[in-house]
Tab-separated table of C-alpha atoms in Angstrom:
chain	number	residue	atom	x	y	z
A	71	UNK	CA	-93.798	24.186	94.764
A	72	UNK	CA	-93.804	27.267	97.068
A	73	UNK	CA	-89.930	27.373	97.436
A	74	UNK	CA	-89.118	27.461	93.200
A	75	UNK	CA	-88.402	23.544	93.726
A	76	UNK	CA	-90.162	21.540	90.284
A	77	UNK	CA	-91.251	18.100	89.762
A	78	UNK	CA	-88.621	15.593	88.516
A	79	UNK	CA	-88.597	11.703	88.544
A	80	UNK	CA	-85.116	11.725	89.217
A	81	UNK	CA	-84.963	13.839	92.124
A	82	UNK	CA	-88.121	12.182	93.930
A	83	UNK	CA	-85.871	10.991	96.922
A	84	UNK	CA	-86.383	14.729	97.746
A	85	UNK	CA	-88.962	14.351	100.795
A	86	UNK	CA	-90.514	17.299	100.023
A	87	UNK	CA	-90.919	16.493	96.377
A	88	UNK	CA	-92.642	12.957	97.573
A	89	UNK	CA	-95.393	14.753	99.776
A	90	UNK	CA	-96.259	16.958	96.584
A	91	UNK	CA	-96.332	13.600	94.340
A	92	UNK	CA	-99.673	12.684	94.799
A	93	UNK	CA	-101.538	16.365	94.777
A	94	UNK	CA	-99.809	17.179	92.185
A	95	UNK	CA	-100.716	13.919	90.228
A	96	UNK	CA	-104.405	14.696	90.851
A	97	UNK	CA	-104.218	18.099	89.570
A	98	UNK	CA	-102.633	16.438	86.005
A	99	UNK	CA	-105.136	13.923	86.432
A	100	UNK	CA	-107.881	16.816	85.418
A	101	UNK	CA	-106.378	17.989	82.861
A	102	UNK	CA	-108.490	17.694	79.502
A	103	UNK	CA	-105.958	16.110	77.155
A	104	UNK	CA	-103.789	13.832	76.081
A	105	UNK	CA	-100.369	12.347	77.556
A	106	UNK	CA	-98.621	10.422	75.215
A	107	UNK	CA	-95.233	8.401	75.878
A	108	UNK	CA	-93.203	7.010	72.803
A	109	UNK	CA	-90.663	4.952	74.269
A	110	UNK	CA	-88.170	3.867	71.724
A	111	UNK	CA	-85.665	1.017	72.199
A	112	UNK	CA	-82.209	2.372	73.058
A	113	UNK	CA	-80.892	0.244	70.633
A	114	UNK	CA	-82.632	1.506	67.563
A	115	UNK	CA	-80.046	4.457	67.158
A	116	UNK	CA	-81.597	5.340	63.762
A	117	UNK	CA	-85.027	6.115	63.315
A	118	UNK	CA	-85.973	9.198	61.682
A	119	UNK	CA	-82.576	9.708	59.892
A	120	UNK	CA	-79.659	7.547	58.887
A	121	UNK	CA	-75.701	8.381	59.610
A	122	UNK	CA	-75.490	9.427	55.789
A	123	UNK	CA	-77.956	11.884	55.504
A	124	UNK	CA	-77.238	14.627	57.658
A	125	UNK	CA	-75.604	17.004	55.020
A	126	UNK	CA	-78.420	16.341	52.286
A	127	UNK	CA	-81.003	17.097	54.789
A	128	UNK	CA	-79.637	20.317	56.508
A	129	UNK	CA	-78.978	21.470	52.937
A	130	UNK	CA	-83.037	20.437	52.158
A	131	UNK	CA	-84.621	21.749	55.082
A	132	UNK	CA	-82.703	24.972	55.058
A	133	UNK	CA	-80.755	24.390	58.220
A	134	UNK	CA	-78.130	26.520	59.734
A	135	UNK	CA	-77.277	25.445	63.337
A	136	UNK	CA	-73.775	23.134	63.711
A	137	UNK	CA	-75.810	19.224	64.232
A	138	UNK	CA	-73.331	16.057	64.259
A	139	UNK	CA	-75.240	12.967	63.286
A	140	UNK	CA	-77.056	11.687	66.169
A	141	UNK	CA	-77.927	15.216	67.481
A	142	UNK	CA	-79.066	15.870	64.131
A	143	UNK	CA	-81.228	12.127	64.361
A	144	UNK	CA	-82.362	13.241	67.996
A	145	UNK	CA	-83.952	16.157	66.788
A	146	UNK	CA	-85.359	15.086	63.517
A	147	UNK	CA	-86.624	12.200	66.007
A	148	UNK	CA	-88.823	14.460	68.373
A	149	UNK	CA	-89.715	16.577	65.315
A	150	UNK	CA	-91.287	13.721	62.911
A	151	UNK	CA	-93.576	12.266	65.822
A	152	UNK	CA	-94.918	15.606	66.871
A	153	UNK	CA	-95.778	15.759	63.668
A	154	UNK	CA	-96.995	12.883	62.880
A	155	UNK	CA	-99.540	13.049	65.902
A	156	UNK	CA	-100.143	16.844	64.783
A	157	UNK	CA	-101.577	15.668	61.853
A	158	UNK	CA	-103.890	13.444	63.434
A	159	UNK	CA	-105.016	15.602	66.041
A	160	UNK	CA	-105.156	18.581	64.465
A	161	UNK	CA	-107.675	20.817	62.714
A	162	UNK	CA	-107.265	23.101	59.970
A	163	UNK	CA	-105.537	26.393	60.946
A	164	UNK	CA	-104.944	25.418	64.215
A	165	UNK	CA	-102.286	27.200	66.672
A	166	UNK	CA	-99.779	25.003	67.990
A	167	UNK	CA	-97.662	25.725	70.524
A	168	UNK	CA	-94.692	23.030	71.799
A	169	UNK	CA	-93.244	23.739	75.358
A	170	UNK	CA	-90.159	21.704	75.367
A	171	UNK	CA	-87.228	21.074	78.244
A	172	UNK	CA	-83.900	23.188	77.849
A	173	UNK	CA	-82.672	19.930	75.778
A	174	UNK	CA	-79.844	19.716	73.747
A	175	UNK	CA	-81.781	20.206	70.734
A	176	UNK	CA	-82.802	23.928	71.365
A	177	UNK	CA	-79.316	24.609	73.312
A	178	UNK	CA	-79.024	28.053	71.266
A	179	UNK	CA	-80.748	30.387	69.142
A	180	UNK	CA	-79.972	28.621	65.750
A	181	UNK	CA	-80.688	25.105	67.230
A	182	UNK	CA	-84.250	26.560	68.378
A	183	UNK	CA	-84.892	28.336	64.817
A	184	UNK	CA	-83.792	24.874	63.017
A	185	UNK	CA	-85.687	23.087	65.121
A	186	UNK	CA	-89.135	25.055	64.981
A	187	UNK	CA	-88.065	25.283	60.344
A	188	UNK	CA	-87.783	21.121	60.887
A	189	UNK	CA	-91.373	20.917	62.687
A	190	UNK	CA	-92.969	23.133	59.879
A	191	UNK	CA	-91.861	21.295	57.513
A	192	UNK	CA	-92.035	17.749	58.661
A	193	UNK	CA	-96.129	19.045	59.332
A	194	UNK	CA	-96.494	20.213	56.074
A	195	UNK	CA	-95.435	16.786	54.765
A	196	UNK	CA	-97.626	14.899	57.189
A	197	UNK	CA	-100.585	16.997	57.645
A	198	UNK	CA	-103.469	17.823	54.863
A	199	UNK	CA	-104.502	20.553	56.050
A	200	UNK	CA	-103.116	23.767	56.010
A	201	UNK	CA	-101.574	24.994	60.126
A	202	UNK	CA	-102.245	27.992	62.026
A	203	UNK	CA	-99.250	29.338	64.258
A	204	UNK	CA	-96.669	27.429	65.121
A	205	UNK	CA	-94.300	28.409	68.543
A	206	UNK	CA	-91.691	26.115	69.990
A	207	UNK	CA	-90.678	27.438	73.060
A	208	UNK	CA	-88.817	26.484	75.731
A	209	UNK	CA	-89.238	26.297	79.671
A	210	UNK	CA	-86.097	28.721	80.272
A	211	UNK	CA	-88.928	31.278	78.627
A	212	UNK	CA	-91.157	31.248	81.737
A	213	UNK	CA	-88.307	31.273	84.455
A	214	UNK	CA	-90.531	33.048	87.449
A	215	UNK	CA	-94.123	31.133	87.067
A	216	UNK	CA	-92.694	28.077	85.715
A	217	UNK	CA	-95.672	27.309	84.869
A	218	UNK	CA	-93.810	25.410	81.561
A	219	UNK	CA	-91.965	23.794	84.139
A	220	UNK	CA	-95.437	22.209	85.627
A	221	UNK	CA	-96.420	21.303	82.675
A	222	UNK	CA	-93.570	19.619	81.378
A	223	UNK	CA	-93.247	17.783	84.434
A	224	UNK	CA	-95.668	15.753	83.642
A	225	UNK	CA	-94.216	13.965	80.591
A	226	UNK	CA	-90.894	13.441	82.726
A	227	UNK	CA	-92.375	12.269	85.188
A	228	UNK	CA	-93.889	9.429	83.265
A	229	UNK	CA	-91.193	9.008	81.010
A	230	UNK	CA	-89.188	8.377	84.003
A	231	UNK	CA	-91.192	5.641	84.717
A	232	UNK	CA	-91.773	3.730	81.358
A	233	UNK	CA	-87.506	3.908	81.099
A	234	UNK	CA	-87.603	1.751	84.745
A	235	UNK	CA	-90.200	-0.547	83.535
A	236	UNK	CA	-88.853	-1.029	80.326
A	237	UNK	CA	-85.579	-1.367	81.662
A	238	UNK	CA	-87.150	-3.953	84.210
A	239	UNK	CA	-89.057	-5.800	81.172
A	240	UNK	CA	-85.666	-6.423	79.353
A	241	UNK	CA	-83.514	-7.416	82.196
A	242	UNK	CA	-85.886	-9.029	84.798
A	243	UNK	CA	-88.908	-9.632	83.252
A	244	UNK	CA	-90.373	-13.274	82.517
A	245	UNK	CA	-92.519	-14.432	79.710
A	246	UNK	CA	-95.882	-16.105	80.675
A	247	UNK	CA	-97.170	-18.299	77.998
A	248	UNK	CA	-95.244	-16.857	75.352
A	249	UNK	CA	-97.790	-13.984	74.867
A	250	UNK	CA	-96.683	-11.738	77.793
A	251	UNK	CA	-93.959	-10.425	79.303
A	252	UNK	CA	-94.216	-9.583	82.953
A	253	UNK	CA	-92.077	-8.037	85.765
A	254	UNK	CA	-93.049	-8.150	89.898
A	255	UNK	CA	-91.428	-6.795	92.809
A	256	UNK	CA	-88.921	-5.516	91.024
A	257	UNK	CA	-89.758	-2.058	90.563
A	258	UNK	CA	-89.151	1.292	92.685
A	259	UNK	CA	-91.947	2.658	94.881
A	260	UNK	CA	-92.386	5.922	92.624
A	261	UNK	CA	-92.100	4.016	89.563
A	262	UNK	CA	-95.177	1.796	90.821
A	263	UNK	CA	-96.980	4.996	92.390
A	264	UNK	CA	-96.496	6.498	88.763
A	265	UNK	CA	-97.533	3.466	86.843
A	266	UNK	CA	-100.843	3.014	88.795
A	267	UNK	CA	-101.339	6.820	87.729
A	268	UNK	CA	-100.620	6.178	84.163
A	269	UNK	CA	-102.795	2.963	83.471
A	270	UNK	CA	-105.923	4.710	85.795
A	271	UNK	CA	-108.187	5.117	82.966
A	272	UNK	CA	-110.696	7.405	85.523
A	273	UNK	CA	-109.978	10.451	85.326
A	274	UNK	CA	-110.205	13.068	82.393
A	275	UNK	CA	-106.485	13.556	81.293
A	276	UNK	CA	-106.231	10.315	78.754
A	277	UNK	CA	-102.981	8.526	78.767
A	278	UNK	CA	-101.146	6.410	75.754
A	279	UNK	CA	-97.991	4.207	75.592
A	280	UNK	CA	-96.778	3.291	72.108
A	281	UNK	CA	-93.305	1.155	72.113
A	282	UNK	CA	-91.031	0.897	69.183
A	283	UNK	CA	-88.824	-2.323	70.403
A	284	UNK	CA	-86.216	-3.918	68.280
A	285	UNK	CA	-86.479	-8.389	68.378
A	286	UNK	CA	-83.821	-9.380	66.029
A	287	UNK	CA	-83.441	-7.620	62.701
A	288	UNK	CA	-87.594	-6.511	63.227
A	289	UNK	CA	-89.708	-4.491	65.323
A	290	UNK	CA	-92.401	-5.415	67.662
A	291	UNK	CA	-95.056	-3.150	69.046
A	292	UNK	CA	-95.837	-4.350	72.760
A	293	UNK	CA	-99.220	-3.556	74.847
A	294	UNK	CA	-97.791	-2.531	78.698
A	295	UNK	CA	-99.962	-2.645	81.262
A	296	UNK	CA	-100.540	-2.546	84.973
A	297	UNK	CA	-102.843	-4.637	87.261
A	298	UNK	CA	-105.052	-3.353	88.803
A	299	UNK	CA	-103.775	-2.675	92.758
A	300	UNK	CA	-103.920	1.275	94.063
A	301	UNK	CA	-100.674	1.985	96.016
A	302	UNK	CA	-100.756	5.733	95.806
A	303	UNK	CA	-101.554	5.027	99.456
A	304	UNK	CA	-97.960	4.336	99.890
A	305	UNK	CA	-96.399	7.975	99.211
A	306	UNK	CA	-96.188	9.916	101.844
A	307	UNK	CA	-98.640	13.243	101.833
């Protein structure tokens, strides 16, 4: 936005942040590529590492940075499904470059080298092909275009949303012949103007939710989906 102010689901009560909703959900909307959210179930603590393997793994990978366990998890986490969708998006020798929030996981120097050595690696085990470059950079990096900023708004913004409906889902939502599970009315304004965004399958930008739930002592993969009703009217302009 004009003033320095960026996109964030959280702070969309801003008035001036809900008038640029919309345009700026049209300009992501022609974007030529791929938005994918991975929402994992908050209480699968464990899913790319285990509380025991920390020290073997720094020691494998080469690490250096200071990583308790579930920092250590969260970063493996992010770094073992980039990869894995790296490796089946990717060509041989191609560039990569990962713009990533200020996050915990590249909160210094070391943190950001470890975490770029952890990506390398987890493609080399996951890809057949031999990579190009490979940058992991951060939006601090870009601090008077934000352009990084723009772009990473995007993801939040519908990460943001999948965390209220899946939130919704587990606490409110009602089963309809035992097949699927489905919320109404309970839902925020933005989280429905977002949804109706995310599920529009007209536009050039393609979209993808993949769920890793926990039922029990298994895991169950869950289609989410909207019907079809246009509310972007709603937002203000």
């Amino acid at each position: 936005m004009s003033d320095g102010r960026t996109m964030s689901y959280k702070r969309l009560d801003d008035p001036l942040r809900q008038r640029a909703l919309i345009p700026f959900l049209e300009a992501a909307a022609n974007l030529d590529g791929h938005l994918v959210a991975i929402a994992v179930d908050k209480r699968k603590k464990w899913l790319s590492t285990t509380k025991d393997l920390g020290t073997d793994l720094r020691k494998v990978l080469q690490l250096n940075a200071s990583w308790n366990s579930l920092a250590l998890e969260s970063m493996f986490r992010k770094v073992q499904l980039t990869a894995i969708l790296l490796s089946i998006w990717s060509r041989p020798y191609t560039n990569v470059t990962w713009i990533t929030d200020e996050d915990e996981f590249v909160a210094n120097g070391t943190r950001h080298d470890d975490a770029l050595q952890a990506t390398a690696r987890f493609c080399s085990f996951y890809s057949a092909h031999p990579m190009g470059v490979l940058r992991l950079i951060t939006t601090g990096q870009d601090p008077d275009k934000l352009n990084y900023e723009d772009l990473c708004a995007i993801p939040d913004l519908a990460a943001g949303m999948l965390s209220e409906i899946s939130t919704g889902l587990a606490q409110l939502g009602s089963w309809e012949n035992r097949m699927q599970k489905v919320i109404e009315g309970q839902l925020s304004l933005k989280a429905e103007v977002l949804a109706d965004w995310f599920w529009d399958t007209h536009m050039p930008l393609r979209k993808t939710l993949i769920t890793i739930d926990v039922e029990g002592s298994r895991f169950a993969v869950r289609k989410v989906s909207m019907q079809e009703e246009d509310i972007s009217s709603e937002m203000p302009r």
